[in-house]
Each structure stands twice: as C-alpha cells, then as structure tokens.
Amino acid sequence: NAGVTQTPKFRILKIGQSMTLQCTQDMNHNYMYWYRQDPGMGLKLIYYSVGAGITDKGEVPNGYNVSRSTTEDFPLRLELAAPSQTSVYFCASSYGVGWGGRAGNQPQHFGDGTRLSIL
Amino acid sequence: KNEVEQSPQNLTAQEGEFITINCSYSVGISALHWLQQHPGGGIVSLFMLSSGKKKHGRLIATINIQEKHSSLHITASHPRDSAVYICAVPSGEASGSRLTFGEGTQLTVNP
C-alpha cells in the first residue's frame, strides 16, 4: 500500500496564481484532512472531510477550497495565492470511527507534505 | 476548544540519556496522540492512548486523565531519535473527528 500520497512535493507560485494540491489514499479511510504547518507552529486544520461528498471548514479555511468526490481523493485548491499561504501542507487520513464511536480515537496517517512558496 | 501545551519546546541531550517530553491539555479527552516528525518532514503516529502506559521499544507514553497530562519518555536515547515530537488531542466537539496539535518539542540527541 502506498498510504497517503501528496503531489507535488515542492512548488513556487507567484502572487495571484492558483493551484491544486493533490492528495490520494489507498487505505479506504473515510476521514481526510488538510493541514498547514508554519515554522515553529503546530499543525493547523484547513479543511476536513468525513466521507465522499462531505467537507467542512477547519481553523484556517480562508483562501482555500476542497472537494471530495471519491473516498480516495481530497484535493486542496488555492485561489489567488498570497504570501501568507507560504507553508508546508500535509494531507492525512484515518478510519471513520474508533473506540467509543469517536474518530479522534483513530491514528491519522500523513502524506510526506508539500512545501509551497508564494513570491 | 481543547488547548494543548508541550514542554520543553527544545531539548538537547547526549546519547544514552533518558528523555521526557510533557503534554498538558485543557478539556477531558478519550484518547491522546503522540506523533514524530522526522527531520525530512514526514509525520508518523507513535502512540494513541486513553489510560495508563504504552511501550514501543525504547519509547514509553503515559497518561494521567485526572490531571490532563501525558508524558513521552525515550530510554537510552540515540541520535536517530532526533526529531520533533508532537502531542495531539481531540478538539472537543461531539464527533471527535478533529485533533488539536501542540507546537511540538524539537529533540536533538548528540553522539
């Protein structure tokens, strides 16, 4: 199994450009997440999805959009890139429900990250 | 929202030393996660625990639910243990589908 695969690994964008970060998982996980990690800061949740066709905002959703048309794929779209979006982006996935019926009781599996610079 | 605090932020040790990293959270939880972020950036889940203690090789994680506190211990530390160690807890909403992450502890083990 490949696990969680993110592409691209690195990207440089100009201000105002748009791009899509790809994320796919082959573990049949219901839950998928997008995080950003800024230097010296903890992971911040951008968007998440509890299943195909269902997405919801996290802590820092402004400037981003997501879709979940299949269980496997969860792309993150940046529209009108801004310097504040320079960060490392991680996609993660987990099984839907752990013990006690809570998804927080399942480990999350992470992709290798996408390092994005906006100049 | 659950608040997570880790200490120390940075830790430097000599090979062979016993390491302790601490994590405190504000809201009662059903499980706590410890993760490791390699120098290359990859993140892996080390432990998920809801009570007591878990051990994988030289790594031991403990949790005290009443005190809202967890510790990650590394025995006989080695330079390959150098990484960022991250604590995470469910965010507090009913479904528990989201995690709140600490800022991480940067561990450097010198030979």
PDB file of C-alpha atoms in Angstrom:
ATOM      1  CA  ASN A   1       0.000   0.000   0.000  1.00  0.00           C
ATOM      2  CA  ALA A   2       1.216   3.481  -0.837  1.00  0.00           C
ATOM      3  CA  GLY A   3      -0.659   5.069   2.097  1.00  0.00           C
ATOM      4  CA  VAL A   4      -1.273   8.802   1.652  1.00  0.00           C
ATOM      5  CA  THR A   5       0.298  10.327  -1.452  1.00  0.00           C
ATOM      6  CA  GLN A   6       0.671  14.065  -1.949  1.00  0.00           C
ATOM      7  CA  THR A   7       1.748  15.864  -5.088  1.00  0.00           C
ATOM      8  CA  PRO A   8       3.664  17.992  -5.798  1.00  0.00           C
ATOM      9  CA  LYS A   9       6.402  17.880  -3.139  1.00  0.00           C
ATOM     10  CA  PHE A  10       7.584  21.424  -3.876  1.00  0.00           C
ATOM     11  CA  ARG A  11       6.054  24.346  -5.705  1.00  0.00           C
ATOM     12  CA  ILE A  12       6.770  28.034  -6.165  1.00  0.00           C
ATOM     13  CA  LEU A  13       3.843  30.262  -7.110  1.00  0.00           C
ATOM     14  CA  LYS A  14       3.546  33.902  -7.970  1.00  0.00           C
ATOM     15  CA  ILE A  15       1.090  36.095  -6.048  1.00  0.00           C
ATOM     16  CA  GLY A  16      -2.364  35.769  -7.562  1.00  0.00           C
ATOM     17  CA  GLN A  17      -1.787  32.409  -9.224  1.00  0.00           C
ATOM     18  CA  SER A  18      -3.901  29.393  -8.360  1.00  0.00           C
ATOM     19  CA  MET A  19      -3.064  25.738  -7.959  1.00  0.00           C
ATOM     20  CA  THR A  20      -4.382  22.434  -6.679  1.00  0.00           C
ATOM     21  CA  LEU A  21      -2.546  20.255  -4.176  1.00  0.00           C
ATOM     22  CA  GLN A  22      -3.395  16.627  -4.781  1.00  0.00           C
ATOM     23  CA  CYS A  23      -3.953  14.029  -2.068  1.00  0.00           C
ATOM     24  CA  THR A  24      -4.936  10.422  -2.520  1.00  0.00           C
ATOM     25  CA  GLN A  25      -5.086   7.492  -0.111  1.00  0.00           C
ATOM     26  CA  ASP A  26      -5.453   3.779  -0.742  1.00  0.00           C
ATOM     27  CA  MET A  27      -6.473   2.645   2.746  1.00  0.00           C
ATOM     28  CA  ASN A  28     -10.232   3.141   2.251  1.00  0.00           C
ATOM     29  CA  HIS A  29     -10.279   5.725   5.033  1.00  0.00           C
ATOM     30  CA  ASN A  30     -13.456   7.771   5.415  1.00  0.00           C
ATOM     31  CA  TYR A  31     -11.842  10.758   7.100  1.00  0.00           C
ATOM     32  CA  MET A  32      -9.379  13.021   5.336  1.00  0.00           C
ATOM     33  CA  TYR A  33      -7.715  16.250   6.474  1.00  0.00           C
ATOM     34  CA  TRP A  34      -5.648  19.113   5.155  1.00  0.00           C
ATOM     35  CA  TYR A  35      -3.225  20.886   7.497  1.00  0.00           C
ATOM     36  CA  ARG A  36      -0.716  23.649   7.144  1.00  0.00           C
ATOM     37  CA  GLN A  37       2.426  23.909   9.216  1.00  0.00           C
ATOM     38  CA  ASP A  38       4.195  27.217   9.585  1.00  0.00           C
ATOM     39  CA  PRO A  39       7.736  27.394  11.035  1.00  0.00           C
ATOM     40  CA  GLY A  40       7.720  26.819  14.797  1.00  0.00           C
ATOM     41  CA  MET A  41       3.950  26.396  14.864  1.00  0.00           C
ATOM     42  CA  GLY A  42       1.689  23.435  15.386  1.00  0.00           C
ATOM     43  CA  LEU A  43      -0.361  21.868  12.621  1.00  0.00           C
ATOM     44  CA  LYS A  44      -3.451  23.916  11.791  1.00  0.00           C
ATOM     45  CA  LEU A  45      -6.503  22.294  10.231  1.00  0.00           C
ATOM     46  CA  ILE A  46      -7.630  23.888   6.965  1.00  0.00           C
ATOM     47  CA  TYR A  47     -10.475  21.609   5.868  1.00  0.00           C
ATOM     48  CA  TYR A  48     -11.589  18.089   6.569  1.00  0.00           C
ATOM     49  CA  SER A  49     -13.973  15.516   5.151  1.00  0.00           C
ATOM     50  CA  VAL A  50     -15.821  12.678   6.866  1.00  0.00           C
ATOM     51  CA  GLY A  51     -16.735  10.955   3.606  1.00  0.00           C
ATOM     52  CA  ALA A  52     -17.282  11.421  -0.113  1.00  0.00           C
ATOM     53  CA  GLY A  53     -19.410  14.477  -0.780  1.00  0.00           C
ATOM     54  CA  ILE A  54     -18.992  15.918   2.735  1.00  0.00           C
ATOM     55  CA  THR A  55     -16.487  18.622   3.632  1.00  0.00           C
ATOM     56  CA  ASP A  56     -16.191  21.089   6.480  1.00  0.00           C
ATOM     57  CA  LYS A  57     -14.043  24.036   7.490  1.00  0.00           C
ATOM     58  CA  GLY A  58     -11.252  23.771  10.000  1.00  0.00           C
ATOM     59  CA  GLU A  59      -9.417  26.518  11.872  1.00  0.00           C
ATOM     60  CA  VAL A  60      -7.870  28.354   8.895  1.00  0.00           C
ATOM     61  CA  PRO A  61     -10.037  27.828   5.772  1.00  0.00           C
ATOM     62  CA  ASN A  62      -9.821  31.305   4.213  1.00  0.00           C
ATOM     63  CA  GLY A  63      -8.235  31.308   0.776  1.00  0.00           C
ATOM     64  CA  TYR A  64      -8.708  27.574   0.240  1.00  0.00           C
ATOM     65  CA  ASN A  65     -11.327  25.251  -1.206  1.00  0.00           C
ATOM     66  CA  VAL A  66     -11.715  21.480  -1.184  1.00  0.00           C
ATOM     67  CA  SER A  67     -13.834  18.807  -2.759  1.00  0.00           C
ATOM     68  CA  ARG A  68     -14.321  15.111  -2.031  1.00  0.00           C
ATOM     69  CA  SER A  69     -15.889  13.343  -4.974  1.00  0.00           C
ATOM     70  CA  THR A  70     -14.372   9.948  -4.144  1.00  0.00           C
ATOM     71  CA  THR A  71     -13.229   8.173  -0.984  1.00  0.00           C
ATOM     72  CA  GLU A  72      -9.642   8.164  -2.246  1.00  0.00           C
ATOM     73  CA  ASP A  73      -9.077  11.770  -3.317  1.00  0.00           C
ATOM     74  CA  PHE A  74      -9.178  15.055  -1.404  1.00  0.00           C
ATOM     75  CA  PRO A  75      -7.651  17.910  -3.434  1.00  0.00           C
ATOM     76  CA  LEU A  76      -6.948  21.322  -1.908  1.00  0.00           C
ATOM     77  CA  ARG A  77      -7.385  24.357  -4.140  1.00  0.00           C
ATOM     78  CA  LEU A  78      -5.616  27.672  -3.602  1.00  0.00           C
ATOM     79  CA  GLU A  79      -7.249  30.586  -5.389  1.00  0.00           C
ATOM     80  CA  LEU A  80      -5.397  33.900  -5.722  1.00  0.00           C
ATOM     81  CA  ALA A  81      -2.268  32.785  -3.882  1.00  0.00           C
ATOM     82  CA  ALA A  82      -0.951  35.193  -1.250  1.00  0.00           C
ATOM     83  CA  PRO A  83       2.432  35.297   0.550  1.00  0.00           C
ATOM     84  CA  SER A  84       0.646  34.363   3.805  1.00  0.00           C
ATOM     85  CA  GLN A  85      -0.082  30.970   2.263  1.00  0.00           C
ATOM     86  CA  THR A  86       3.612  30.093   2.116  1.00  0.00           C
ATOM     87  CA  SER A  87       3.749  26.990   4.274  1.00  0.00           C
ATOM     88  CA  VAL A  88       4.150  23.229   4.333  1.00  0.00           C
ATOM     89  CA  TYR A  89       0.879  21.443   3.633  1.00  0.00           C
ATOM     90  CA  PHE A  90       0.060  17.979   4.916  1.00  0.00           C
ATOM     91  CA  CYS A  91      -2.779  15.711   3.954  1.00  0.00           C
ATOM     92  CA  ALA A  92      -3.860  12.977   6.376  1.00  0.00           C
ATOM     93  CA  SER A  93      -6.472  10.270   6.599  1.00  0.00           C
ATOM     94  CA  SER A  94      -7.984   7.989   9.217  1.00  0.00           C
ATOM     95  CA  TYR A  95     -10.694   5.400   9.697  1.00  0.00           C
ATOM     96  CA  GLY A  96     -14.077   6.886  10.486  1.00  0.00           C
ATOM     97  CA  VAL A  97     -14.709   5.644  13.963  1.00  0.00           C
ATOM     98  CA  GLY A  98     -12.528   4.437  16.792  1.00  0.00           C
ATOM     99  CA  TRP A  99     -13.377   3.109  20.194  1.00  0.00           C
ATOM    100  CA  GLY A 100     -16.150   4.991  21.892  1.00  0.00           C
ATOM    101  CA  GLY A 101     -17.527   5.891  18.454  1.00  0.00           C
ATOM    102  CA  ARG A 102     -15.120   8.796  18.049  1.00  0.00           C
ATOM    103  CA  ALA A 103     -12.891   9.463  15.071  1.00  0.00           C
ATOM    104  CA  GLY A 104     -10.367  11.168  17.362  1.00  0.00           C
ATOM    105  CA  ASN A 105      -9.604   7.679  18.668  1.00  0.00           C
ATOM    106  CA  GLN A 106      -8.048   6.554  15.399  1.00  0.00           C
ATOM    107  CA  PRO A 107      -4.470   7.327  14.355  1.00  0.00           C
ATOM    108  CA  GLN A 108      -4.041   9.654  11.413  1.00  0.00           C
ATOM    109  CA  HIS A 109      -1.790   8.689   8.513  1.00  0.00           C
ATOM    110  CA  PHE A 110       0.098  11.564   6.914  1.00  0.00           C
ATOM    111  CA  GLY A 111       1.442  12.258   3.465  1.00  0.00           C
ATOM    112  CA  ASP A 112       5.015  13.496   3.031  1.00  0.00           C
ATOM    113  CA  GLY A 113       3.926  17.118   2.679  1.00  0.00           C
ATOM    114  CA  THR A 114       4.017  19.813   0.013  1.00  0.00           C
ATOM    115  CA  ARG A 115       6.374  22.748   0.521  1.00  0.00           C
ATOM    116  CA  LEU A 116       4.735  25.779  -1.091  1.00  0.00           C
ATOM    117  CA  SER A 117       6.372  29.178  -1.536  1.00  0.00           C
ATOM    118  CA  ILE A 118       4.478  32.191  -2.843  1.00  0.00           C
ATOM    119  CA  LEU A 119       6.586  35.064  -4.085  1.00  0.00           C
TER     120      LEU A 119
ATOM    121  CA  LYS B   1     -11.700  24.005  22.010  1.00  0.00           C
ATOM    122  CA  ASN B   2      -9.014  21.929  23.653  1.00  0.00           C
ATOM    123  CA  GLU B   3      -5.773  23.760  24.344  1.00  0.00           C
ATOM    124  CA  VAL B   4      -2.542  21.749  24.191  1.00  0.00           C
ATOM    125  CA  GLU B   5       0.761  22.785  25.743  1.00  0.00           C
ATOM    126  CA  GLN B   6       4.030  20.915  25.333  1.00  0.00           C
ATOM    127  CA  SER B   7       7.246  21.324  27.236  1.00  0.00           C
ATOM    128  CA  PRO B   8      10.049  21.819  26.687  1.00  0.00           C
ATOM    129  CA  GLN B   9       9.993  23.481  23.252  1.00  0.00           C
ATOM    130  CA  ASN B  10      13.578  22.431  22.608  1.00  0.00           C
ATOM    131  CA  LEU B  11      15.626  19.687  24.200  1.00  0.00           C
ATOM    132  CA  THR B  12      19.243  18.721  23.637  1.00  0.00           C
ATOM    133  CA  ALA B  13      20.583  15.507  25.109  1.00  0.00           C
ATOM    134  CA  GLN B  14      23.646  13.304  24.972  1.00  0.00           C
ATOM    135  CA  GLU B  15      23.359   9.841  23.539  1.00  0.00           C
ATOM    136  CA  GLY B  16      22.186   7.389  26.184  1.00  0.00           C
ATOM    137  CA  GLU B  17      20.274   9.904  28.290  1.00  0.00           C
ATOM    138  CA  PHE B  18      16.686   9.376  29.463  1.00  0.00           C
ATOM    139  CA  ILE B  19      14.351  11.859  27.776  1.00  0.00           C
ATOM    140  CA  THR B  20      10.982  13.159  28.978  1.00  0.00           C
ATOM    141  CA  ILE B  21       8.603  15.337  26.968  1.00  0.00           C
ATOM    142  CA  ASN B  22       5.426  16.640  28.578  1.00  0.00           C
ATOM    143  CA  CYS B  23       1.964  17.455  27.247  1.00  0.00           C
ATOM    144  CA  SER B  24      -0.928  19.127  29.065  1.00  0.00           C
ATOM    145  CA  TYR B  25      -4.430  19.712  27.734  1.00  0.00           C
ATOM    146  CA  SER B  26      -7.427  21.670  28.950  1.00  0.00           C
ATOM    147  CA  VAL B  27     -10.508  19.568  28.186  1.00  0.00           C
ATOM    148  CA  GLY B  28     -11.167  15.964  29.142  1.00  0.00           C
ATOM    149  CA  ILE B  29     -10.463  13.538  26.312  1.00  0.00           C
ATOM    150  CA  SER B  30     -10.966   9.947  25.256  1.00  0.00           C
ATOM    151  CA  ALA B  31      -7.536   9.494  23.654  1.00  0.00           C
ATOM    152  CA  LEU B  32      -4.240  11.318  23.241  1.00  0.00           C
ATOM    153  CA  HIS B  33      -1.866  11.006  20.312  1.00  0.00           C
ATOM    154  CA  TRP B  34       1.914  11.236  20.156  1.00  0.00           C
ATOM    155  CA  LEU B  35       3.470  11.773  16.730  1.00  0.00           C
ATOM    156  CA  GLN B  36       7.001  12.076  15.437  1.00  0.00           C
ATOM    157  CA  GLN B  37       8.085  14.424  12.673  1.00  0.00           C
ATOM    158  CA  HIS B  38      11.331  13.387  11.032  1.00  0.00           C
ATOM    159  CA  PRO B  39      13.978  15.928  10.029  1.00  0.00           C
ATOM    160  CA  GLY B  40      12.863  15.391   6.436  1.00  0.00           C
ATOM    161  CA  GLY B  41       9.341  16.476   7.376  1.00  0.00           C
ATOM    162  CA  GLY B  42       7.387  13.215   7.373  1.00  0.00           C
ATOM    163  CA  ILE B  43       4.943  12.685  10.260  1.00  0.00           C
ATOM    164  CA  VAL B  44       4.172   9.296  11.785  1.00  0.00           C
ATOM    165  CA  SER B  45       1.859   8.286  14.585  1.00  0.00           C
ATOM    166  CA  LEU B  46       3.744   6.790  17.552  1.00  0.00           C
ATOM    167  CA  PHE B  47       1.069   6.174  20.148  1.00  0.00           C
ATOM    168  CA  MET B  48      -2.589   6.620  20.828  1.00  0.00           C
ATOM    169  CA  LEU B  49      -3.573   6.064  24.432  1.00  0.00           C
ATOM    170  CA  SER B  50      -6.542   6.631  26.682  1.00  0.00           C
ATOM    171  CA  SER B  51      -5.167   5.428  30.031  1.00  0.00           C
ATOM    172  CA  GLY B  52      -2.094   4.096  31.751  1.00  0.00           C
ATOM    173  CA  LYS B  53       1.018   3.401  29.740  1.00  0.00           C
ATOM    174  CA  LYS B  54       2.097   2.116  26.331  1.00  0.00           C
ATOM    175  CA  LYS B  55       5.568   0.975  25.268  1.00  0.00           C
ATOM    176  CA  HIS B  56       7.127   0.526  21.829  1.00  0.00           C
ATOM    177  CA  GLY B  57      10.788  -0.383  22.002  1.00  0.00           C
ATOM    178  CA  ARG B  58      12.599   2.440  23.805  1.00  0.00           C
ATOM    179  CA  LEU B  59       9.583   4.754  23.728  1.00  0.00           C
ATOM    180  CA  ILE B  60       7.103   4.871  26.582  1.00  0.00           C
ATOM    181  CA  ALA B  61       3.972   7.017  26.731  1.00  0.00           C
ATOM    182  CA  THR B  62       1.981   7.609  29.898  1.00  0.00           C
ATOM    183  CA  ILE B  63      -1.223   9.478  30.543  1.00  0.00           C
ATOM    184  CA  ASN B  64      -2.973  10.754  33.660  1.00  0.00           C
ATOM    185  CA  ILE B  65      -6.566  11.501  32.691  1.00  0.00           C
ATOM    186  CA  GLN B  66      -7.433  13.164  36.008  1.00  0.00           C
ATOM    187  CA  GLU B  67      -4.518  15.605  35.754  1.00  0.00           C
ATOM    188  CA  LYS B  68      -4.947  16.070  31.969  1.00  0.00           C
ATOM    189  CA  HIS B  69      -1.291  15.313  31.393  1.00  0.00           C
ATOM    190  CA  SER B  70       0.781  12.931  29.301  1.00  0.00           C
ATOM    191  CA  SER B  71       4.491  12.230  29.056  1.00  0.00           C
ATOM    192  CA  LEU B  72       6.614  10.673  26.343  1.00  0.00           C
ATOM    193  CA  HIS B  73       9.814   9.014  27.553  1.00  0.00           C
ATOM    194  CA  ILE B  74      12.746   7.809  25.498  1.00  0.00           C
ATOM    195  CA  THR B  75      15.159   5.455  27.200  1.00  0.00           C
ATOM    196  CA  ALA B  76      18.800   5.128  26.092  1.00  0.00           C
ATOM    197  CA  SER B  77      18.377   7.956  23.582  1.00  0.00           C
ATOM    198  CA  HIS B  78      20.184   7.755  20.245  1.00  0.00           C
ATOM    199  CA  PRO B  79      20.971  10.382  17.586  1.00  0.00           C
ATOM    200  CA  ARG B  80      18.368   8.767  15.322  1.00  0.00           C
ATOM    201  CA  ASP B  81      15.723   9.822  17.882  1.00  0.00           C
ATOM    202  CA  SER B  82      16.386  13.441  16.879  1.00  0.00           C
ATOM    203  CA  ALA B  83      13.027  14.716  15.612  1.00  0.00           C
ATOM    204  CA  VAL B  84      10.060  16.881  16.551  1.00  0.00           C
ATOM    205  CA  TYR B  85       7.617  15.124  18.890  1.00  0.00           C
ATOM    206  CA  ILE B  86       4.024  16.315  18.725  1.00  0.00           C
ATOM    207  CA  CYS B  87       1.147  15.756  21.121  1.00  0.00           C
ATOM    208  CA  ALA B  88      -2.448  15.928  19.845  1.00  0.00           C
ATOM    209  CA  VAL B  89      -5.899  15.583  21.410  1.00  0.00           C
ATOM    210  CA  PRO B  90      -9.451  15.537  20.045  1.00  0.00           C
ATOM    211  CA  SER B  91     -10.692  19.100  19.637  1.00  0.00           C
ATOM    212  CA  GLY B  92     -13.638  18.678  21.932  1.00  0.00           C
ATOM    213  CA  GLU B  93     -16.584  18.620  19.564  1.00  0.00           C
ATOM    214  CA  ALA B  94     -19.010  15.729  19.843  1.00  0.00           C
ATOM    215  CA  SER B  95     -17.752  13.685  16.912  1.00  0.00           C
ATOM    216  CA  GLY B  96     -14.107  13.937  17.951  1.00  0.00           C
ATOM    217  CA  SER B  97     -13.156  13.978  14.284  1.00  0.00           C
ATOM    218  CA  ARG B  98     -10.671  16.815  14.635  1.00  0.00           C
ATOM    219  CA  LEU B  99      -7.394  16.973  16.510  1.00  0.00           C
ATOM    220  CA  THR B 100      -5.709  19.920  18.168  1.00  0.00           C
ATOM    221  CA  PHE B 101      -1.928  19.730  17.979  1.00  0.00           C
ATOM    222  CA  GLY B 102       0.730  21.052  20.301  1.00  0.00           C
ATOM    223  CA  GLU B 103       3.551  23.106  18.830  1.00  0.00           C
ATOM    224  CA  GLY B 104       5.961  20.225  19.174  1.00  0.00           C
ATOM    225  CA  THR B 105       9.199  19.555  21.037  1.00  0.00           C
ATOM    226  CA  GLN B 106      12.389  19.669  18.988  1.00  0.00           C
ATOM    227  CA  LEU B 107      14.682  16.933  20.309  1.00  0.00           C
ATOM    228  CA  THR B 108      18.355  16.786  19.363  1.00  0.00           C
ATOM    229  CA  VAL B 109      20.429  13.860  20.586  1.00  0.00           C
ATOM    230  CA  ASN B 110      24.170  14.331  20.201  1.00  0.00           C
ATOM    231  CA  PRO B 111      26.566  11.394  19.854  1.00  0.00           C
TER     232      PRO B 111
END
